[in-house]
Coordinates of C-alpha atoms in Angstrom, one line a residue:
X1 CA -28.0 -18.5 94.1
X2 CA -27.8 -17.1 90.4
X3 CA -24.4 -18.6 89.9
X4 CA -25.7 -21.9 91.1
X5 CA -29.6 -21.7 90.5
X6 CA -32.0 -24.1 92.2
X7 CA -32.9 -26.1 89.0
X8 CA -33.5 -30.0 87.9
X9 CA -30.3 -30.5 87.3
X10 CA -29.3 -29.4 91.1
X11 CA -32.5 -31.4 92.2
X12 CA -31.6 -34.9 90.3
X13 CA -28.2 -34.4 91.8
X14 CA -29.8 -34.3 95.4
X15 CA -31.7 -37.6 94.7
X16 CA -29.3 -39.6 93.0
X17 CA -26.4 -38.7 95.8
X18 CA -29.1 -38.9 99.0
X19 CA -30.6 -41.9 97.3
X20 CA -31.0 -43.7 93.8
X21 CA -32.8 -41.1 91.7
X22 CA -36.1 -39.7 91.7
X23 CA -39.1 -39.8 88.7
X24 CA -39.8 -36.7 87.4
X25 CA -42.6 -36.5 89.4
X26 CA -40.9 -36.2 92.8
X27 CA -38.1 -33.2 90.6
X28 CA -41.2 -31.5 89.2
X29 CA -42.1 -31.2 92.8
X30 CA -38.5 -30.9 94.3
X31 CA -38.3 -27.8 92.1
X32 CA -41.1 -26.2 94.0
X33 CA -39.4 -26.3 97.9
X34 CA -36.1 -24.9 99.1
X35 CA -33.2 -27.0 98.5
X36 CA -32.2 -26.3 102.4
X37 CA -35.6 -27.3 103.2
X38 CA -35.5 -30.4 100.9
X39 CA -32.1 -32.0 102.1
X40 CA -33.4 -31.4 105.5
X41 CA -36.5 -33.1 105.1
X42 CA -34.7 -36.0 103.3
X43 CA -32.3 -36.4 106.8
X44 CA -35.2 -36.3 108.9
X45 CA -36.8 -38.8 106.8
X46 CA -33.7 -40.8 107.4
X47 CA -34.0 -40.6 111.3
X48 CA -37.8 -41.5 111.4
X49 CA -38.0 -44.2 109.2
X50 CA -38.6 -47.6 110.6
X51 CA -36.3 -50.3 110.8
X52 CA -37.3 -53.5 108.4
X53 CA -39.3 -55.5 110.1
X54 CA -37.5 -59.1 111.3
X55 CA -38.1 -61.8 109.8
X56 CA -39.6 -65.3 110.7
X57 CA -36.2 -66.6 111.2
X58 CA -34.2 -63.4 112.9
X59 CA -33.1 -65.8 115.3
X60 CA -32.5 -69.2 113.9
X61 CA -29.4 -71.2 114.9
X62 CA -28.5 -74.3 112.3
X63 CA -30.9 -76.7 114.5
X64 CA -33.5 -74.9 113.6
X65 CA -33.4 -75.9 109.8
X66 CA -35.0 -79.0 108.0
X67 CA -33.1 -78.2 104.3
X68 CA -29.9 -76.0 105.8
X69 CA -28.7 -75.7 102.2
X70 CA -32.0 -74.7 100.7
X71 CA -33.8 -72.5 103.4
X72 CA -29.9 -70.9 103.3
X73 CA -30.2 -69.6 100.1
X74 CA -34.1 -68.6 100.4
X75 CA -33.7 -66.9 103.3
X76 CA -30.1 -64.6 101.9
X77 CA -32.4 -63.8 99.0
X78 CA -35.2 -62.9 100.7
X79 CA -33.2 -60.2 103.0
X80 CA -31.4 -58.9 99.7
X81 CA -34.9 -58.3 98.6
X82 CA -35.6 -56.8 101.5
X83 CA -32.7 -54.2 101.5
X84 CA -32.8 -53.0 98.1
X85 CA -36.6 -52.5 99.2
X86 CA -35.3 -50.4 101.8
X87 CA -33.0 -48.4 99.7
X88 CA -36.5 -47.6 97.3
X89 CA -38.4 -47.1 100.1
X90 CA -36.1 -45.0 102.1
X91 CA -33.3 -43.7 99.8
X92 CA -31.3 -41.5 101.8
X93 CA -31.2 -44.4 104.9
X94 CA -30.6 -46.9 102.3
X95 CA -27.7 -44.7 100.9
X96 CA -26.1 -44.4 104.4
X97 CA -26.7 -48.1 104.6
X98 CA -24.9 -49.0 101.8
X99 CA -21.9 -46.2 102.6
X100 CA -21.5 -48.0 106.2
X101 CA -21.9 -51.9 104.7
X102 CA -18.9 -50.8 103.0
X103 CA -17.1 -49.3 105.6
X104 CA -17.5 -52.2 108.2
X105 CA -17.3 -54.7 105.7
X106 CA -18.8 -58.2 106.9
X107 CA -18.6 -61.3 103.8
X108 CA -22.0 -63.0 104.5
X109 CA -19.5 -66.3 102.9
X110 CA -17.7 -66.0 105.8
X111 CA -20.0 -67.0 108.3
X112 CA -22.8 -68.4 106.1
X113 CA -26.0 -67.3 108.5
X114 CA -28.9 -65.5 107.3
X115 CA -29.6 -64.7 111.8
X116 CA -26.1 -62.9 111.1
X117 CA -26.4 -61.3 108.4
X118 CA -30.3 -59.5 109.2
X119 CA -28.4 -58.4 112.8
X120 CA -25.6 -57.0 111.0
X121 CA -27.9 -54.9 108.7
X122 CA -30.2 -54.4 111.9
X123 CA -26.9 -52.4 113.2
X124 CA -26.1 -50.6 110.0
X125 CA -29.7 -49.0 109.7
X126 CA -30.2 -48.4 113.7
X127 CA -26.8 -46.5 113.7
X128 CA -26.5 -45.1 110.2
X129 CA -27.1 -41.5 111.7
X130 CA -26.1 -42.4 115.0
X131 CA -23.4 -41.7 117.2
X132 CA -20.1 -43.1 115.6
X133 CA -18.7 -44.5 118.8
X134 CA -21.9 -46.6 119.7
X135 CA -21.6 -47.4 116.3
X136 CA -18.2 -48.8 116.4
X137 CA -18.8 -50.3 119.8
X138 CA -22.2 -52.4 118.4
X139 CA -21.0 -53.2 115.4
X140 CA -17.6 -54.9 117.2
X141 CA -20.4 -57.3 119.1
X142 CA -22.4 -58.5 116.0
X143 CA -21.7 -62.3 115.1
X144 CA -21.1 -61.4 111.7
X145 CA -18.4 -59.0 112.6
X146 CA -16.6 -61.7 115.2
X147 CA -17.0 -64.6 112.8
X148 CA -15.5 -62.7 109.9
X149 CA -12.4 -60.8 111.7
X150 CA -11.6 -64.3 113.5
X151 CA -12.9 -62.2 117.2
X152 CA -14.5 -66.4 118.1
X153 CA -11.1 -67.7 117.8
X154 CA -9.5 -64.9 120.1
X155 CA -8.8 -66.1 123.1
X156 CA -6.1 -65.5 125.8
X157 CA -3.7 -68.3 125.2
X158 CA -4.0 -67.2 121.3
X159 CA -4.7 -64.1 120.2
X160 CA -6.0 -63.2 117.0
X161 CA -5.0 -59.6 115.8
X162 CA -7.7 -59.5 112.8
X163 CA -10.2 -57.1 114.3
X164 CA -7.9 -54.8 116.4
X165 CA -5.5 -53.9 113.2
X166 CA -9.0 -53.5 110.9
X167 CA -10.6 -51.6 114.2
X168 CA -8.1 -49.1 113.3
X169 CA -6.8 -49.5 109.8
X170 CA -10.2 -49.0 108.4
X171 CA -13.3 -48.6 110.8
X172 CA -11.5 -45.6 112.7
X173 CA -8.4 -44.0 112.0
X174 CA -7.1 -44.9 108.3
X175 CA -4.0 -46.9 107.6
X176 CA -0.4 -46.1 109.8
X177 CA -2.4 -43.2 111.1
X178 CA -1.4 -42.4 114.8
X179 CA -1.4 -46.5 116.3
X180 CA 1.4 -48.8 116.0
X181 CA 2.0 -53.0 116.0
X182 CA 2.7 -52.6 119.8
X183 CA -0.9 -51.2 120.0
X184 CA -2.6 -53.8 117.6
X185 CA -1.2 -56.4 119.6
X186 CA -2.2 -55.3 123.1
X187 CA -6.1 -54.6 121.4
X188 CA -6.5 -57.5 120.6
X189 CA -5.4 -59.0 124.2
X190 CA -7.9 -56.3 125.6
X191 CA -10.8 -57.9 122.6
X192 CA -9.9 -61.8 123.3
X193 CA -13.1 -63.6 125.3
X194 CA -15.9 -63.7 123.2
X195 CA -15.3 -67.4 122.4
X196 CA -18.3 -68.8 123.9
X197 CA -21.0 -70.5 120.8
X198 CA -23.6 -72.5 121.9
X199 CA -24.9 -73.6 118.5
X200 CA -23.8 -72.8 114.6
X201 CA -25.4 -69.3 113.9
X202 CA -26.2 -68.8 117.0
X203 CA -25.6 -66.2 119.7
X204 CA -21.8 -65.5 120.7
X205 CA -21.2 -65.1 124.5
X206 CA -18.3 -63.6 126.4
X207 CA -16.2 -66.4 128.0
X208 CA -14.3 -64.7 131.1
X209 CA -11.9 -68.0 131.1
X210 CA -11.0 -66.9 127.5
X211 CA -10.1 -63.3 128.2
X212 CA -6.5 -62.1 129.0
X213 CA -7.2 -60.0 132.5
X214 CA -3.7 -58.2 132.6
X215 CA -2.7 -55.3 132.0
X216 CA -2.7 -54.1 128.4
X217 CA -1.2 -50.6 127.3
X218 CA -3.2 -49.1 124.4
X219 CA -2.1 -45.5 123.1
X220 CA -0.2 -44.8 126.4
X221 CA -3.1 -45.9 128.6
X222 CA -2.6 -49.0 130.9
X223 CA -4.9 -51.1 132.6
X224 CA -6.3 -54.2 132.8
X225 CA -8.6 -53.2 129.4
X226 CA -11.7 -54.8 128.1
X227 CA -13.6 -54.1 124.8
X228 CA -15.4 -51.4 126.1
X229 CA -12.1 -49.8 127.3
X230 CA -10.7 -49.6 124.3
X231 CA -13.5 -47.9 122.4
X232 CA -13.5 -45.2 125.2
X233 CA -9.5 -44.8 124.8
X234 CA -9.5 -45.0 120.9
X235 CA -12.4 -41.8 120.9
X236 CA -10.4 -40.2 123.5
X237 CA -7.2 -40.5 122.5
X238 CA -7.5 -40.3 118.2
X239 CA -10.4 -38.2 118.3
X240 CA -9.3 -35.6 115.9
X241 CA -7.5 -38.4 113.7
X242 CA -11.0 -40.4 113.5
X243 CA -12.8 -37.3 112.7
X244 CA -10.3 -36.5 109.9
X245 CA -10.7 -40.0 108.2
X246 CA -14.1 -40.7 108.8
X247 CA -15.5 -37.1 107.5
X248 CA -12.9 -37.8 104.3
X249 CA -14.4 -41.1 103.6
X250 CA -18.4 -39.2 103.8
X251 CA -16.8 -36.7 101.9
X252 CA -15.4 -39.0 98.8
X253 CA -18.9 -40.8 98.9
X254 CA -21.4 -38.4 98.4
X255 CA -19.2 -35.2 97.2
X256 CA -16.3 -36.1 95.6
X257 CA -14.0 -38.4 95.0
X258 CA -11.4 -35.4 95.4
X259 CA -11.3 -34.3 98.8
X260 CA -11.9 -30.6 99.9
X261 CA -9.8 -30.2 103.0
X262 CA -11.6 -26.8 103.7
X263 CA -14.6 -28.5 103.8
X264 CA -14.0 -31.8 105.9
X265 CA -12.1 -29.7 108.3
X266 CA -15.3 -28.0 109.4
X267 CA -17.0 -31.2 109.3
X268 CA -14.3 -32.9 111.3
X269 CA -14.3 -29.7 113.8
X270 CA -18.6 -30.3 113.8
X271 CA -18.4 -34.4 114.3
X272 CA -16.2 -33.8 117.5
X273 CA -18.2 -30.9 118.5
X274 CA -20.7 -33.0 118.7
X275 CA -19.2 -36.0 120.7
X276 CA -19.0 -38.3 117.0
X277 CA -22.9 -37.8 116.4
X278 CA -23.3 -38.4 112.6
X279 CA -26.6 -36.5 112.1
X280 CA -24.8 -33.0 112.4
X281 CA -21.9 -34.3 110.0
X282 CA -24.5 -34.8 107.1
X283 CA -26.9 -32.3 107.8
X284 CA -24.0 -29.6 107.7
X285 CA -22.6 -31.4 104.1
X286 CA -26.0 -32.0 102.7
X287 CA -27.4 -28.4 103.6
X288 CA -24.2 -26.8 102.6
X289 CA -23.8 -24.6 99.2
X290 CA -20.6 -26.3 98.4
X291 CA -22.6 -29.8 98.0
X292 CA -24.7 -28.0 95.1
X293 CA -21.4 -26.4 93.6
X294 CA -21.2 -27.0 89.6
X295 CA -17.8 -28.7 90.4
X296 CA -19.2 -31.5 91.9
X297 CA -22.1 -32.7 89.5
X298 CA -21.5 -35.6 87.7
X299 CA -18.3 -36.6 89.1
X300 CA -19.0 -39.9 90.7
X301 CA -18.8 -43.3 88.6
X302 CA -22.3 -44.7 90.0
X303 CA -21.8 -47.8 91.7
X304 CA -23.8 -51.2 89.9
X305 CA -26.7 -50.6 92.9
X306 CA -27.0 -46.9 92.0
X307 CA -26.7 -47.9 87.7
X308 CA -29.3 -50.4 88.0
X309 CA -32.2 -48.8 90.8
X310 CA -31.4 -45.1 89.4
X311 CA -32.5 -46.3 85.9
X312 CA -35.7 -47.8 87.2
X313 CA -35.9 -45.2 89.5
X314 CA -35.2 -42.1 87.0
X315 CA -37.4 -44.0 84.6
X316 CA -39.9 -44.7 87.1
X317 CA -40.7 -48.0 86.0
X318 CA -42.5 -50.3 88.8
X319 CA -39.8 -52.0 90.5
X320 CA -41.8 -55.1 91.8
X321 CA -40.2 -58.3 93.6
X322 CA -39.4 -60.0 90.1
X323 CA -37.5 -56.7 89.0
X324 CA -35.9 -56.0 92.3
X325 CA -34.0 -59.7 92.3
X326 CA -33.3 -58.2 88.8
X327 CA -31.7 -55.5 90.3
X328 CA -29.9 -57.3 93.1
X329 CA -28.6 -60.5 90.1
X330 CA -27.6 -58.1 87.3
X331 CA -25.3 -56.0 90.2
X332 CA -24.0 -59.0 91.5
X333 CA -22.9 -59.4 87.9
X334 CA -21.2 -55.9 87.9
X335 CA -19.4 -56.9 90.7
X336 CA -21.6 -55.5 93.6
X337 CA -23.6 -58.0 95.4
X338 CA -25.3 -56.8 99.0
X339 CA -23.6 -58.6 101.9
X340 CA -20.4 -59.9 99.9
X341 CA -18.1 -57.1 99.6
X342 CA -14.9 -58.1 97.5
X343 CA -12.4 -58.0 100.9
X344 CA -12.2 -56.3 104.3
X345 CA -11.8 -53.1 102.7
X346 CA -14.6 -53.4 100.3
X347 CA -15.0 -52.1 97.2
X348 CA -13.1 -49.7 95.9
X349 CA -15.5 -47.7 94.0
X350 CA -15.7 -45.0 91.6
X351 CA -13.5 -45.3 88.8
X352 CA -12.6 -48.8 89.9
X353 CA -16.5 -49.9 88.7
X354 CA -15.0 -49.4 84.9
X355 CA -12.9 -51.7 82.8
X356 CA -13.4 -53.0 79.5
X357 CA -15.3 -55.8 80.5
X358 CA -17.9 -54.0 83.1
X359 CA -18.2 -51.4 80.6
X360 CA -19.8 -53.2 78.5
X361 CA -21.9 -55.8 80.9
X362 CA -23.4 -52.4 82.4
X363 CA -24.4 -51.1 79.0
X364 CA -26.1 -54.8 78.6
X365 CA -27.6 -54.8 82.0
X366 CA -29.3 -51.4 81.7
X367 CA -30.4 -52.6 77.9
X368 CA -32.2 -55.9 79.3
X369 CA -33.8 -53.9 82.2
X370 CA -35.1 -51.7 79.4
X371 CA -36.3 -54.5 77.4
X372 CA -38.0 -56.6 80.5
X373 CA -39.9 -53.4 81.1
X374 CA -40.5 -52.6 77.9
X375 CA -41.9 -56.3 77.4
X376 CA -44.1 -56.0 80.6
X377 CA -45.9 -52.9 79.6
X378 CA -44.1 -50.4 76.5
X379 CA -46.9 -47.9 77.6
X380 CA -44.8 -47.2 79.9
X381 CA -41.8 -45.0 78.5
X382 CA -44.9 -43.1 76.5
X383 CA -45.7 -42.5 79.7
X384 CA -42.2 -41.1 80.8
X385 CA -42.1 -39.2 77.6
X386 CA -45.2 -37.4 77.6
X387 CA -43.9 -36.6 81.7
X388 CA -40.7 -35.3 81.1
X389 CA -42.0 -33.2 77.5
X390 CA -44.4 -31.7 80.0
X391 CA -47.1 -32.0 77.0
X392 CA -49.1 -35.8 76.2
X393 CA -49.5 -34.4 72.6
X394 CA -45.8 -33.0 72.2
X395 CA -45.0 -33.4 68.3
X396 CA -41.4 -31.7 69.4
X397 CA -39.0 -34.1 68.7
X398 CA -35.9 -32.4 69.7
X399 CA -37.7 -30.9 72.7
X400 CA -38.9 -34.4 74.2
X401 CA -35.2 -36.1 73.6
X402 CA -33.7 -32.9 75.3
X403 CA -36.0 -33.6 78.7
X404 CA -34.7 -37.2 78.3
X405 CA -31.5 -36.4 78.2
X406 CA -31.7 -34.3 80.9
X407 CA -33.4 -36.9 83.4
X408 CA -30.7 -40.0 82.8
X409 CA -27.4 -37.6 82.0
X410 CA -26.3 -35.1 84.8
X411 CA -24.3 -32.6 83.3
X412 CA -25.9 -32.7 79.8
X413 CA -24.2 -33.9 76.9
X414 CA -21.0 -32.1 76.2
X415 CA -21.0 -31.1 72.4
X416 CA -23.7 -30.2 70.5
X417 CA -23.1 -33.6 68.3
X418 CA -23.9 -35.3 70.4
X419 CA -27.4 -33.9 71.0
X420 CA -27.5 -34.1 67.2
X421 CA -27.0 -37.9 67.1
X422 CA -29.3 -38.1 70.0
X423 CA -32.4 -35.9 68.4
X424 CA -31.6 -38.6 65.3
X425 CA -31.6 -41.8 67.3
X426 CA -35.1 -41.0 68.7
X427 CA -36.6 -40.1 65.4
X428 CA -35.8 -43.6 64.4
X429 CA -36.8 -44.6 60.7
X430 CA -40.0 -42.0 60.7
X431 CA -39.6 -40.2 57.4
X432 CA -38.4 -36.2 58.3
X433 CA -41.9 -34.9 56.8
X434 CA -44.1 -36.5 59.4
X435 CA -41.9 -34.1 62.1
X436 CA -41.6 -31.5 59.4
X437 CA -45.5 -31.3 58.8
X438 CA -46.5 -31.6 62.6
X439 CA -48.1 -35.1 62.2
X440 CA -45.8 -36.8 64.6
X441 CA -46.9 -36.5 68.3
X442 CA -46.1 -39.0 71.4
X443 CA -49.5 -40.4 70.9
X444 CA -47.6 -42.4 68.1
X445 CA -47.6 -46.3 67.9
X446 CA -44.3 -46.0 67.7
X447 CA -43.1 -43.8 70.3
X448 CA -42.3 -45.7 73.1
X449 CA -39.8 -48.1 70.8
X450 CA -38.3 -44.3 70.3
X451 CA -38.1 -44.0 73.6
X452 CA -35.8 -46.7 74.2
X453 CA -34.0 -46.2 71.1
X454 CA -32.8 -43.3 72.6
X455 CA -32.0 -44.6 76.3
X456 CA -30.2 -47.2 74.5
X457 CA -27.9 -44.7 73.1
X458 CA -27.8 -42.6 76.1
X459 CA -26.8 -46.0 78.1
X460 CA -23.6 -46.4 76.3
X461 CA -22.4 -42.9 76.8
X462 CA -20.0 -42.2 79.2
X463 CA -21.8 -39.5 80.7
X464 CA -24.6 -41.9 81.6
X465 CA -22.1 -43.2 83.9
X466 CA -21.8 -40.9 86.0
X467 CA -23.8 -39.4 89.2

């Protein structure tokens, strides 16, 4: 609309929340398509993109490893690798990905199995766009999820309450939100059974001897309840309650961290519409004018995943296999490693990313990825430069910091000071004259040093922050 006008502000603000950024190449062409048109292609991209292939050992059980210890820590590396290459390949799955690893939060140091841990991810893509009940249902089965909310040791002589109370505390219906202790405790009766392990890491069976077969009352329903049952009588009888929390939690992630109970109320009213299917939830936020509203640019601390693969992203450096277990080492150091959440809630996120210690251990991450680029090949922020100025030969100073600025910094920098300081940061040491006179152009020696000059200072801004 006028008031909110298709632009690359608007378009960076699409990427960075359906993904981790875009180059300037993919805005210059964003720019060029309806933003409706856009966000819809970016869901159906989602939906058709293939699942990452298995690897050799999908299905390994401990007997099949010579050097447990070792081939352990190759093989959690090598699938980190391979879902931060699915987050750069396919942003906006990878994104959802990311959102539900946080929402059903599994600690690979829980149970220790890389089998485990690529089925648990397997789930997470596979349903990501799903239908929230198979979703729930699946992801209750996965070893990762039984070994880590104690389902193995749940049996009928010794119940284990750990996944019933998280089933509805946080995968479903929020904390003290329409179940009680009574229900927790006949859940888990109804979830005891799947005891059965034939071999470490490997497949988890139901044991019928290990599951309680009386009669269980869960929200007012009794019967002799299994698993199944109670995923049917949760949807059925807290529908409007999981559509409330689970549309809030979408909501907080890729909106706001403020909810707008206008807005999840019709996406709440759309997810049970649509018997839990996800797809209609996010293409109704993500094609929605609200989502492009001014209110809600910027407003997001960016996670250490997002910091980290947006700058390489936004910068559009070539993000390799030694730069992506850059990416995944230099997050873990934030505080955000893939696969090891910080508890059963998982992290917090948002303003909870900042203290005075991460603060500055992000502005030293971002400065080393700089530097190991700029080490590899410094041709390459000419290269961004002369992009983002529009113009190879630009001998604009001011007008090539200003598209600079507004690639990495959302809103824009907030006084003009700021932009003064910045235009002096990228002219570095060059005497005035030389931009005076015209004889300064991006063809410089010098210029892509200026170029990171200026990231640098753009790094330790709190706006940079921010997505």
């Amino acid at each position: 609309s006028a008031a909110w006008p298709w632009d690359r502000q608007r378009a960076a603000h699409l990427y960075r929340r359906l993904g981790f950024g875009a180059p300037f190449q993919v805005l210059e062409q964003a720019l060029t398509q309806n933003p409706v048109s856009l966000a819809d292609s970016l869901v159906d991209a989602a939906l058709n993109a293939p699942l990452s292939p298995p690897p050799a050992w999908a299905n390994w059980t401990y007997n099949d490893y010579d050097n447990f210890t070792e081939q352990l820590e190759e093989q959690f590396v090598e699938w980190l690798r391979t879902w931060v290459t699915d987050m750069l390949d396919n942003p906006l799955r990878g994104k959802l990905t990311l959102f539900w690893h946080n929402h059903f939060v599994t600690e690979f140091d829980a149970y220790v199995c890389p089998s485990y841990l690529y089925r648990y991810h397997k789930v997470l893509q596979q349903h990501c766009l799903g239908n929230f009940k198979e979703f729930v249902y699946e992801m209750g089965k996965t070893p990762a999820m039984l070994v880590y909310l104690n389902g193995l040791q749940n049996s009928k002589n010794a119940p284990n309450e750990n996944y019933a109370r998280e089933l509805y505390e946080l995968f479903t219906l929020g904390a003290d939100n329409g179940y009680t202790q009574q229900d927790i405790v006949e859940t888990a009766r109804a979830l005891t059974g799947n005891t059965l392990i034939t071999a470490a890491c490997g497949d988890i069976y139901f044991n019928p001897f290990d599951w309680d077969n009386g009669p269980k009352t869960i929200f007012g329903q009794t019967g002799n309840w299994g698993y199944g049952d109670v995923v049917d009588i949760l949807f059925e009888q807290r529908g409007e309650e999981i559509a409330d929390f689970i549309c809030s939690k979408i909501y907080r992630y890729f909106v706001h961290p403020e909810v707008d109970e206008n807005i999840v109320s019709g996406l709440a009213e759309t997810f049970i519409n649509n018997n839990f299917e996800l797809e209609p939830v996010f293409r109704q936020l993500f094609l929605s004018e609200h989502f492009f509203d001014e209110a809600v640019l910027g407003v997001r601390v960016k996670s250490p995943l997002e910091l980290t693969l947006g700058f390489l992203n936004e910068s559009n450096l070539p993000i390799g296999p030694e730069m992506k277990e850059l990416a995944i080492y230099t997050s873990g150091q934030l505080g955000q490693t893939l696969s090891i959440p910080v508890n059963v809630a998982g992290w917090p996120g948002n303003r909870a990313w900042i203290s005075n210690s991460t603060l500055t251990a992000r502005w030293n991450t971002i400065a080393y990825l700089m530097y190991v680029a700029f080490l590899q090949d410094a041709e390459l922020y000419r290269t961004l430069a002369q992009g983002l100025a529009g113009d190879p030969n630009s001998n604009m100073p001011e007008l090539v910091a200003g598209a600079i600025i507004e690639q990495f910094i959302p809103i824009g920098l907030q006084t003009p000071e700021l932009y003064e300081r910045a235009y002096i940061v990228f002219k570095a040491d060059i005497p005035e004259n030389y931009y005076a006179t015209g004889q300064w152009n991006l063809n410089w020696e010098t210029a892509p040093y200026q170029v990171t000059l200026l990231l640098d200072y753009l790094n330790r801004l709190p706006e940079f922050q921010l997505a």
